[in-house]
Amino acid sequence: MRALKFLALFFLIINPIAAQEQEASGEVYRLIKLCSYCTCSEIPDVDGTHLVLNIQCSELDRIENFADLDKIEWPENPNGLKIAAAFEGLGLTTLGKLPPNSQVETLRFSNNAIKTYWPDPFNDVPNLKRLSFTQNELAELTPDLFTKVHALEELDLSFNKIGDLNPLDFKHLHHVKRLNLQSNLLKKIPVEALQPLALLEDLDLSKNGIHDLLLRRTESTTLKGIKRLNLSGNRIRSIVKDSFPEENNIELLDLSNNIIEVVEEDSLLSCTSLRELNLAQNNITFTFALPPTLQIAILKINTLYHWPKFPSGITFVDLSYNRLSALYDEDNVEFENLEILNIGGNQIKDFDIQKKLPKLYSLDLSYNLLADVPKSLSSQTFPKLEELRLDGNPIESIYFKNIIALKNLYMNDLNKLTVVEDKAFSNVIGRAGDESLFEQSCFSLFLSNCGSLMSIQEGAFDATTLCMLDISKNNLTKLSRTLLDWKSLTEGANLQHNPWHCSCELQWMLDDLLPQMYRANSRLLSELRCGSPRAYEGLRLVHWYNWTEQAMCSDDLSMRSGPYGTYMMEESREGLSKVTSLTLILGGCIILALLVAIALVVYLVKTRRRHRVRQAALNRKRQSAADAKNSNGTQKEQFSALNKA
Ligand SMILES: *[C@@H]1O[C@H](CO)[C@@H](O)[C@H](O)[C@H]1NC(C)=O
Ligand SMILES: *[C@@H]1O[C@H](CO)[C@@H](O)[C@H](O)[C@H]1NC(C)=O
Ligand SMILES: *[C@@H]1O[C@H](CO)[C@@H](O)[C@H](O)[C@H]1NC(C)=O
Ligand SMILES: *[C@@H]1O[C@H](CO)[C@@H](O)[C@H](O)[C@H]1NC(C)=O
C-alpha cells in the first residue's frame, strides 16, 4: 500500500502534467453530451414565431455523474437556434458554472435539491432570458449568483426556503419583468433587494410569512412600477394609509387569504390604476373606499355587513359569504357595467330592485333568506341575464311574477319546497343564443336535492320550453305526462333518486320517456328506480325497457321475474350490456349441460374404443386359436408326411 502511494507520489513529481490528465480523465472528467442523455427537439417558441432547440432532461434520463452541470456539452446547433434547457427532478444539489453558450435563453432547474452553487454560474450564458429554480432548497442567495445575466426577464424562485434577501442579491437584474417568490419563508417584503429591478411588473410574494404591508415610506421606484402584486396567503393584518406607494401602478392586487381585519377608509386610493382587487378570505368587517378604476372586486368570505361603494366601471362583484342583510342602496350606486354579481351565502331577505342592470348576465342569490322568488326578477330590469342561482333559500312556493329570459336556472337545495304549483315557471322563457335568432329558445332548470318536494303540478311549465330538467334527489312519486313536451328536452331529464310510484299512472314513462332516454341519455337511467309499491321497490325502470305489455299496469307481480335483486339489469352505461342475472344463470346451465354432454361423448368414445380393442384382442385370440388349430393340422400333416417319408 505504502509502496503504491510512494509510486504515485513519485509519478506525480516526475510527470505532473500526466498526473493532471489522469485525474481529469480518470474519474470525473468526461464531457456529457446532453442530447445522448436527454430529449432534444426543435419546437416552436412560446409565441410560435420561431423554432427553439429544446433540451429536456428529467429523472427518466439516466445521467451518470451529472454532478453540477459544469461538465455538460451543449449540443451542436448548426442553425443557431435559441436554446431552452430543462434539468428537472435530477436530484442536483449544487449548481456548477455552465459552459459557454450565447444561444441559451431559457434554463429550468425545477424540482431538484439545489442548495449551493459555484460563483457566477451563469457568466457564460450571457443571453439568458428565463430562469427557474422552482422547488429547490435555496435558503440564502448571494450577490454572486445572478451575475452577468443582464438580459434576464423572468426569474422564478418559488417553492424554496428563502427567508431573507440581501440588498445586493439582484443587483444585475435590471431587465427582470416577472419575479416569482411564491412559497418561501419571507417575513417581509424585500424592498431593498428589489430596488435594482427597475422594470419589474409582476411580483408574486404569495404564501410567505409576510406580516405587514407598509410601502409608502420607501423611496423605491421599483415598487411604484409594479403592475401585478400577489400577496395572497400571508399574515397581513391590516391595510393602512401607508400600505402602498403614492401614485403606484398596481393594476392587480391579490391580498386574499390573509388575516386582514381592517382596511382603512382611503388606504386603497393611492392605487390609481387598480383594476382587480382580491380580498377574499380575510376578516374584513367594515367597508372602505375603492379606487375609481376598479373593475373586479372579489370580497368573498369576509364579515362585511354593508356594501362597499363600487365605482361605476365595476363589472364583477363577488360578495358571497359575508354578513349582508340588505341590498345596495340603489340611489347611490352605478351598476351600469356590472356583468356578474354574486351575493350568495348572505342573510338577504328581500331582493327588491327597481333600477335596471343593463349588462348583468350572471346573478347568484343562493343560500340567502329569500322566502319567495323575488318579484323584481324581470327581463325589464335584467335584460341580459343568462344565469340565475336561487339555491338553498327558504322558498316555499315558486312563482315568477314577471317574464324573465334565462339560459340556466338553479333552484337546488330548497328544503322548504313541497309542491311546485301550476304556472310556477310559466314566466320563465329561454334566452336565444346570439348566433341564430330563429332558434327556439329554451332554458335548463336545476331543481334537485329538495328533500321535501313531493309533487310538481301538471301546469308548472305551461307556456314555456325547457332544454334540460334536473329534478333528481327529490321526494317525487309521480309525474304528469303532460307536464312538458318531453321530446323537446334536447339535453335530457334527470329523474334519478326519487321514490317513483311504479303504477299504471307512470306507465307513460316506460312508453315515451324511456326509449328516448335510452338512446340519448342512458347514463341518466342507472338510478331511475321505483320507490313503491313494495314489490317493485328498488327496481330500475330500465328493467322494463322494450317490454311489449303495459308492464306497470299489470297487477301480476310475476312481472318481476325472480326474487328480489336477481332480475335487475346491470348498469348499462352505453345501453349496450344487457346481461341479466337470469341469462347468466341460463348461460351457466347451458354450459354445464354442454360440459356433461362432452364428458358423456368422451366416455362413450373411450369405452367404445376399449370395446373395440377388446374385440380386436378377442379376435386375435380366436384367430391365434384357430391358427393353432390350423397349425396343429399342418403339423399333423407334416407329421404324417414325415411318417410317410
Ligand atoms: C396569487 O397566488 C395564489 C397562491 O399562490 C394563487 O392561487 C393566485 O392565483 C394568485 N393570484 C393571481 C391573481 O394570480
Ligand atoms: C376571523 O373571524 C372569525 C369570526 O369572526 C374568527 O373565528 C377567526 O378566528 C378570525 N380569524 C383570525 C385569523 O383572526
Ligand atoms: C317523502 O314523502 C313521503 C311520502 O311520500 C313522506 O312520508 C316523507 O316524510 C317525505 N320525506 C320528506 C323528507 O319530506
Ligand atoms: C328494442 O326494440 C326495438 C324495436 O322493437 C329494437 O330495434 C331494439 O333493438 C330493441 N332493443 C333492445 C335492447 O332490445
XYZ file of N, CA, C and O in Angstrom, residues 374-445:
288
model
N -87.868 36.493 -5.945
C -88.013 37.952 -5.926
C -88.838 38.459 -7.108
O -88.629 38.035 -8.245
N -89.764 39.338 -6.805
C -90.657 39.836 -7.852
C -89.939 40.740 -8.836
O -90.358 40.919 -9.960
N -88.848 41.289 -8.389
C -88.151 42.221 -9.284
C -87.342 41.510 -10.366
O -86.755 42.167 -11.213
N -87.331 40.192 -10.324
C -86.625 39.475 -11.386
C -87.447 39.536 -12.662
O -88.425 38.811 -12.819
N -87.048 40.421 -13.543
C -87.794 40.549 -14.786
C -86.825 40.929 -15.893
O -85.756 41.471 -15.633
N -87.233 40.644 -17.104
C -86.354 40.971 -18.215
C -86.229 42.472 -18.419
O -85.303 42.931 -19.070
N -87.153 43.200 -17.843
C -87.021 44.647 -17.929
C -85.843 45.139 -17.102
O -85.054 45.962 -17.537
N -85.747 44.613 -15.900
C -84.663 45.034 -15.020
C -83.361 44.312 -15.351
O -82.282 44.845 -15.146
N -83.483 43.075 -15.833
C -82.287 42.278 -16.137
C -82.311 41.823 -17.599
O -82.485 40.643 -17.880
N -82.129 42.748 -18.511
C -82.321 42.397 -19.925
C -81.292 41.409 -20.477
O -81.546 40.793 -21.504
N -80.163 41.238 -19.823
C -79.127 40.364 -20.370
C -78.902 39.103 -19.540
O -77.949 38.358 -19.777
N -79.723 38.885 -18.544
C -79.465 37.793 -17.614
C -79.493 36.431 -18.314
O -80.365 36.155 -19.129
N -78.504 35.599 -17.993
C -78.452 34.250 -18.556
C -78.492 33.196 -17.466
O -79.009 32.121 -17.641
N -77.891 33.533 -16.339
C -77.733 32.531 -15.309
C -78.235 33.084 -13.979
O -77.771 34.133 -13.534
N -79.173 32.373 -13.380
C -79.736 32.824 -12.106
C -79.653 31.685 -11.104
O -80.098 30.569 -11.373
N -79.095 31.970 -9.947
C -78.988 30.951 -8.898
C -79.796 31.360 -7.674
O -79.563 32.423 -7.107
N -80.729 30.495 -7.319
C -81.559 30.754 -6.140
C -81.477 29.591 -5.158
O -82.295 29.471 -4.252
N -80.498 28.753 -5.311
C -80.374 27.548 -4.475
C -80.363 27.880 -2.985
O -79.935 28.950 -2.571
N -80.808 26.918 -2.205
C -80.626 26.985 -0.758
C -81.362 28.104 -0.047
O -80.979 28.482 1.049
N -82.389 28.668 -0.665
C -83.184 29.680 0.027
C -84.433 29.023 0.621
O -84.842 27.957 0.172
N -85.017 29.635 1.640
C -86.203 29.011 2.255
C -87.471 29.285 1.437
O -88.481 29.742 1.978
N -87.414 29.007 0.155
C -88.549 29.260 -0.726
C -89.584 28.139 -0.560
O -89.249 26.967 -0.696
N -90.818 28.529 -0.252
C -91.855 27.515 -0.060
C -92.680 27.310 -1.300
O -93.268 26.255 -1.503
N -92.728 28.380 -2.093
C -93.580 28.308 -3.256
C -92.909 29.062 -4.401
O -92.458 30.189 -4.221
N -92.849 28.406 -5.544
C -92.160 29.037 -6.674
C -93.171 29.739 -7.565
O -94.158 29.134 -7.999
N -92.916 31.000 -7.798
C -93.711 31.690 -8.799
C -92.931 32.881 -9.333
O -92.523 33.759 -8.571
N -92.689 32.883 -10.626
C -92.017 34.023 -11.260
C -93.101 34.971 -11.745
O -93.862 34.638 -12.638
N -93.146 36.097 -11.102
C -94.247 37.004 -11.372
C -94.114 37.681 -12.729
O -95.093 37.907 -13.418
N -92.875 38.001 -13.084
C -92.662 38.711 -14.338
C -91.891 37.848 -15.329
O -91.176 36.929 -14.938
N -92.029 38.210 -16.561
C -91.336 37.448 -17.592
C -89.835 37.678 -17.495
O -89.372 38.819 -17.388
N -89.113 36.586 -17.504
C -87.659 36.699 -17.469
C -87.048 35.641 -18.387
O -87.463 34.479 -18.366
N -86.081 36.070 -19.175
C -85.418 35.149 -20.096
C -84.095 34.698 -19.496
O -83.322 35.507 -18.992
N -83.863 33.370 -19.538
C -82.662 32.799 -18.917
C -82.112 31.667 -19.769
O -82.822 31.108 -20.609
N -80.884 31.323 -19.507
C -80.339 30.086 -20.083
C -80.325 28.981 -19.035
O -80.649 27.845 -19.315
N -79.889 29.345 -17.841
C -79.822 28.357 -16.765
C -80.442 28.914 -15.496
O -80.117 30.022 -15.088
N -81.298 28.100 -14.901
C -81.930 28.499 -13.648
C -81.632 27.423 -12.602
O -81.963 26.252 -12.789
N -81.000 27.840 -11.523
C -80.617 26.889 -10.475
C -81.483 27.100 -9.245
O -81.498 28.193 -8.674
N -82.205 26.075 -8.839
C -83.029 26.162 -7.637
C -82.864 24.883 -6.820
O -83.827 24.283 -6.377
N -81.637 24.464 -6.618
C -81.378 23.249 -5.847
C -81.464 23.523 -4.348
O -81.475 24.676 -3.914
N -81.524 22.495 -3.570
C -81.466 22.588 -2.108
C -82.543 23.481 -1.504
O -82.281 24.228 -0.570
N -83.735 23.431 -2.046
C -84.814 24.223 -1.444
C -85.551 23.323 -0.446
O -86.475 22.595 -0.804
N -85.130 23.381 0.789
C -85.641 22.432 1.784
C -87.106 22.616 2.132
O -87.774 21.700 2.586
N -87.582 23.845 1.944
C -88.965 24.117 2.348
C -89.971 23.868 1.236
O -91.162 24.012 1.443
N -89.488 23.546 0.087
C -90.386 23.399 -1.057
C -91.052 22.026 -1.023
O -90.375 21.005 -0.955
N -92.391 22.006 -1.030
C -93.075 20.711 -1.047
C -93.809 20.483 -2.367
O -93.899 19.360 -2.831
N -94.310 21.578 -2.932
C -95.087 21.459 -4.164
C -94.639 22.524 -5.153
O -94.404 23.664 -4.760
N -94.498 22.129 -6.399
C -94.318 23.140 -7.442
C -95.675 23.310 -8.099
O -96.216 22.371 -8.684
N -96.216 24.498 -7.962
C -97.599 24.689 -8.372
C -97.733 25.021 -9.848
O -96.769 25.344 -10.528
N -98.969 24.942 -10.305
C -99.285 25.327 -11.679
C -98.753 26.729 -11.963
O -98.815 27.607 -11.106
N -98.226 26.911 -13.139
C -97.734 28.203 -13.624
C -96.465 28.691 -12.925
O -96.033 29.830 -13.130
N -95.878 27.870 -12.097
C -94.686 28.294 -11.358
C -93.634 28.879 -12.294
O -93.050 29.928 -12.012
N -93.406 28.204 -13.400
C -92.329 28.642 -14.302
C -92.865 29.256 -15.604
O -92.104 29.442 -16.540
N -94.113 29.528 -15.629
C -94.701 29.982 -16.893
C -94.079 31.260 -17.427
O -94.077 31.510 -18.626
N -93.555 32.069 -16.536
C -92.977 33.330 -17.000
C -91.483 33.265 -17.269
O -90.876 34.269 -17.612
N -90.935 32.095 -17.081
C -89.513 31.952 -17.404
C -89.426 31.473 -18.841
O -90.045 30.468 -19.199
N -88.673 32.181 -19.645
C -88.520 31.737 -21.021
C -87.039 31.577 -21.329
O -86.180 32.069 -20.601
N -86.772 30.857 -22.397
C -85.377 30.644 -22.763
C -84.775 31.893 -23.365
O -85.484 32.757 -23.874
N -83.458 31.956 -23.260
C -82.767 33.061 -23.917
C -82.115 32.511 -25.167
O -81.309 31.582 -25.088
N -82.507 33.056 -26.295
C -81.979 32.550 -27.558
C -80.496 32.843 -27.647
O -80.023 33.861 -27.171
N -79.787 31.895 -28.251
C -78.366 32.139 -28.482
C -78.219 33.287 -29.456
O -79.093 33.554 -30.272
N -77.118 33.969 -29.360
C -76.928 35.136 -30.221
C -76.778 34.734 -31.686
O -77.121 35.488 -32.578
N -76.269 33.488 -31.865
C -75.908 33.095 -33.233
C -77.122 32.916 -34.147
O -77.131 33.349 -35.280
N -78.179 32.275 -33.623
C -79.330 32.064 -34.504
C -80.582 32.670 -33.882
O -81.059 32.239 -32.844
N -81.086 33.652 -34.534
C -82.229 34.376 -33.996
C -83.498 33.537 -33.989
O -84.374 33.727 -33.161
N -83.557 32.583 -34.928
C -84.798 31.829 -35.053
C -84.787 30.524 -34.283
O -85.746 29.792 -34.284
N -83.689 30.278 -33.654
C -83.579 29.079 -32.833
C -84.639 29.158 -31.736
O -84.814 30.192 -31.091
N -85.316 28.032 -31.547
C -86.304 28.045 -30.479
C -85.578 28.107 -29.147
O -84.683 27.323 -28.875
N -85.960 29.057 -28.344
C -85.199 29.240 -27.122
C -85.802 28.433 -25.985
O -87.010 28.310 -25.836
N -84.926 27.872 -25.195
C -85.365 27.079 -24.053
C -84.402 27.349 -22.916
O -83.358 27.946 -23.113
N -84.753 26.937 -21.724
C -83.829 27.104 -20.604
C -83.664 25.788 -19.851
O -84.482 24.876 -19.972
N -82.585 25.686 -19.108
C -82.321 24.489 -18.320
C -82.656 24.769 -16.870
O -82.246 25.796 -16.331
N -83.385 23.852 -16.274
C -83.785 24.042 -14.879
C -83.140 22.969 -13.996
O -83.238 21.775 -14.278
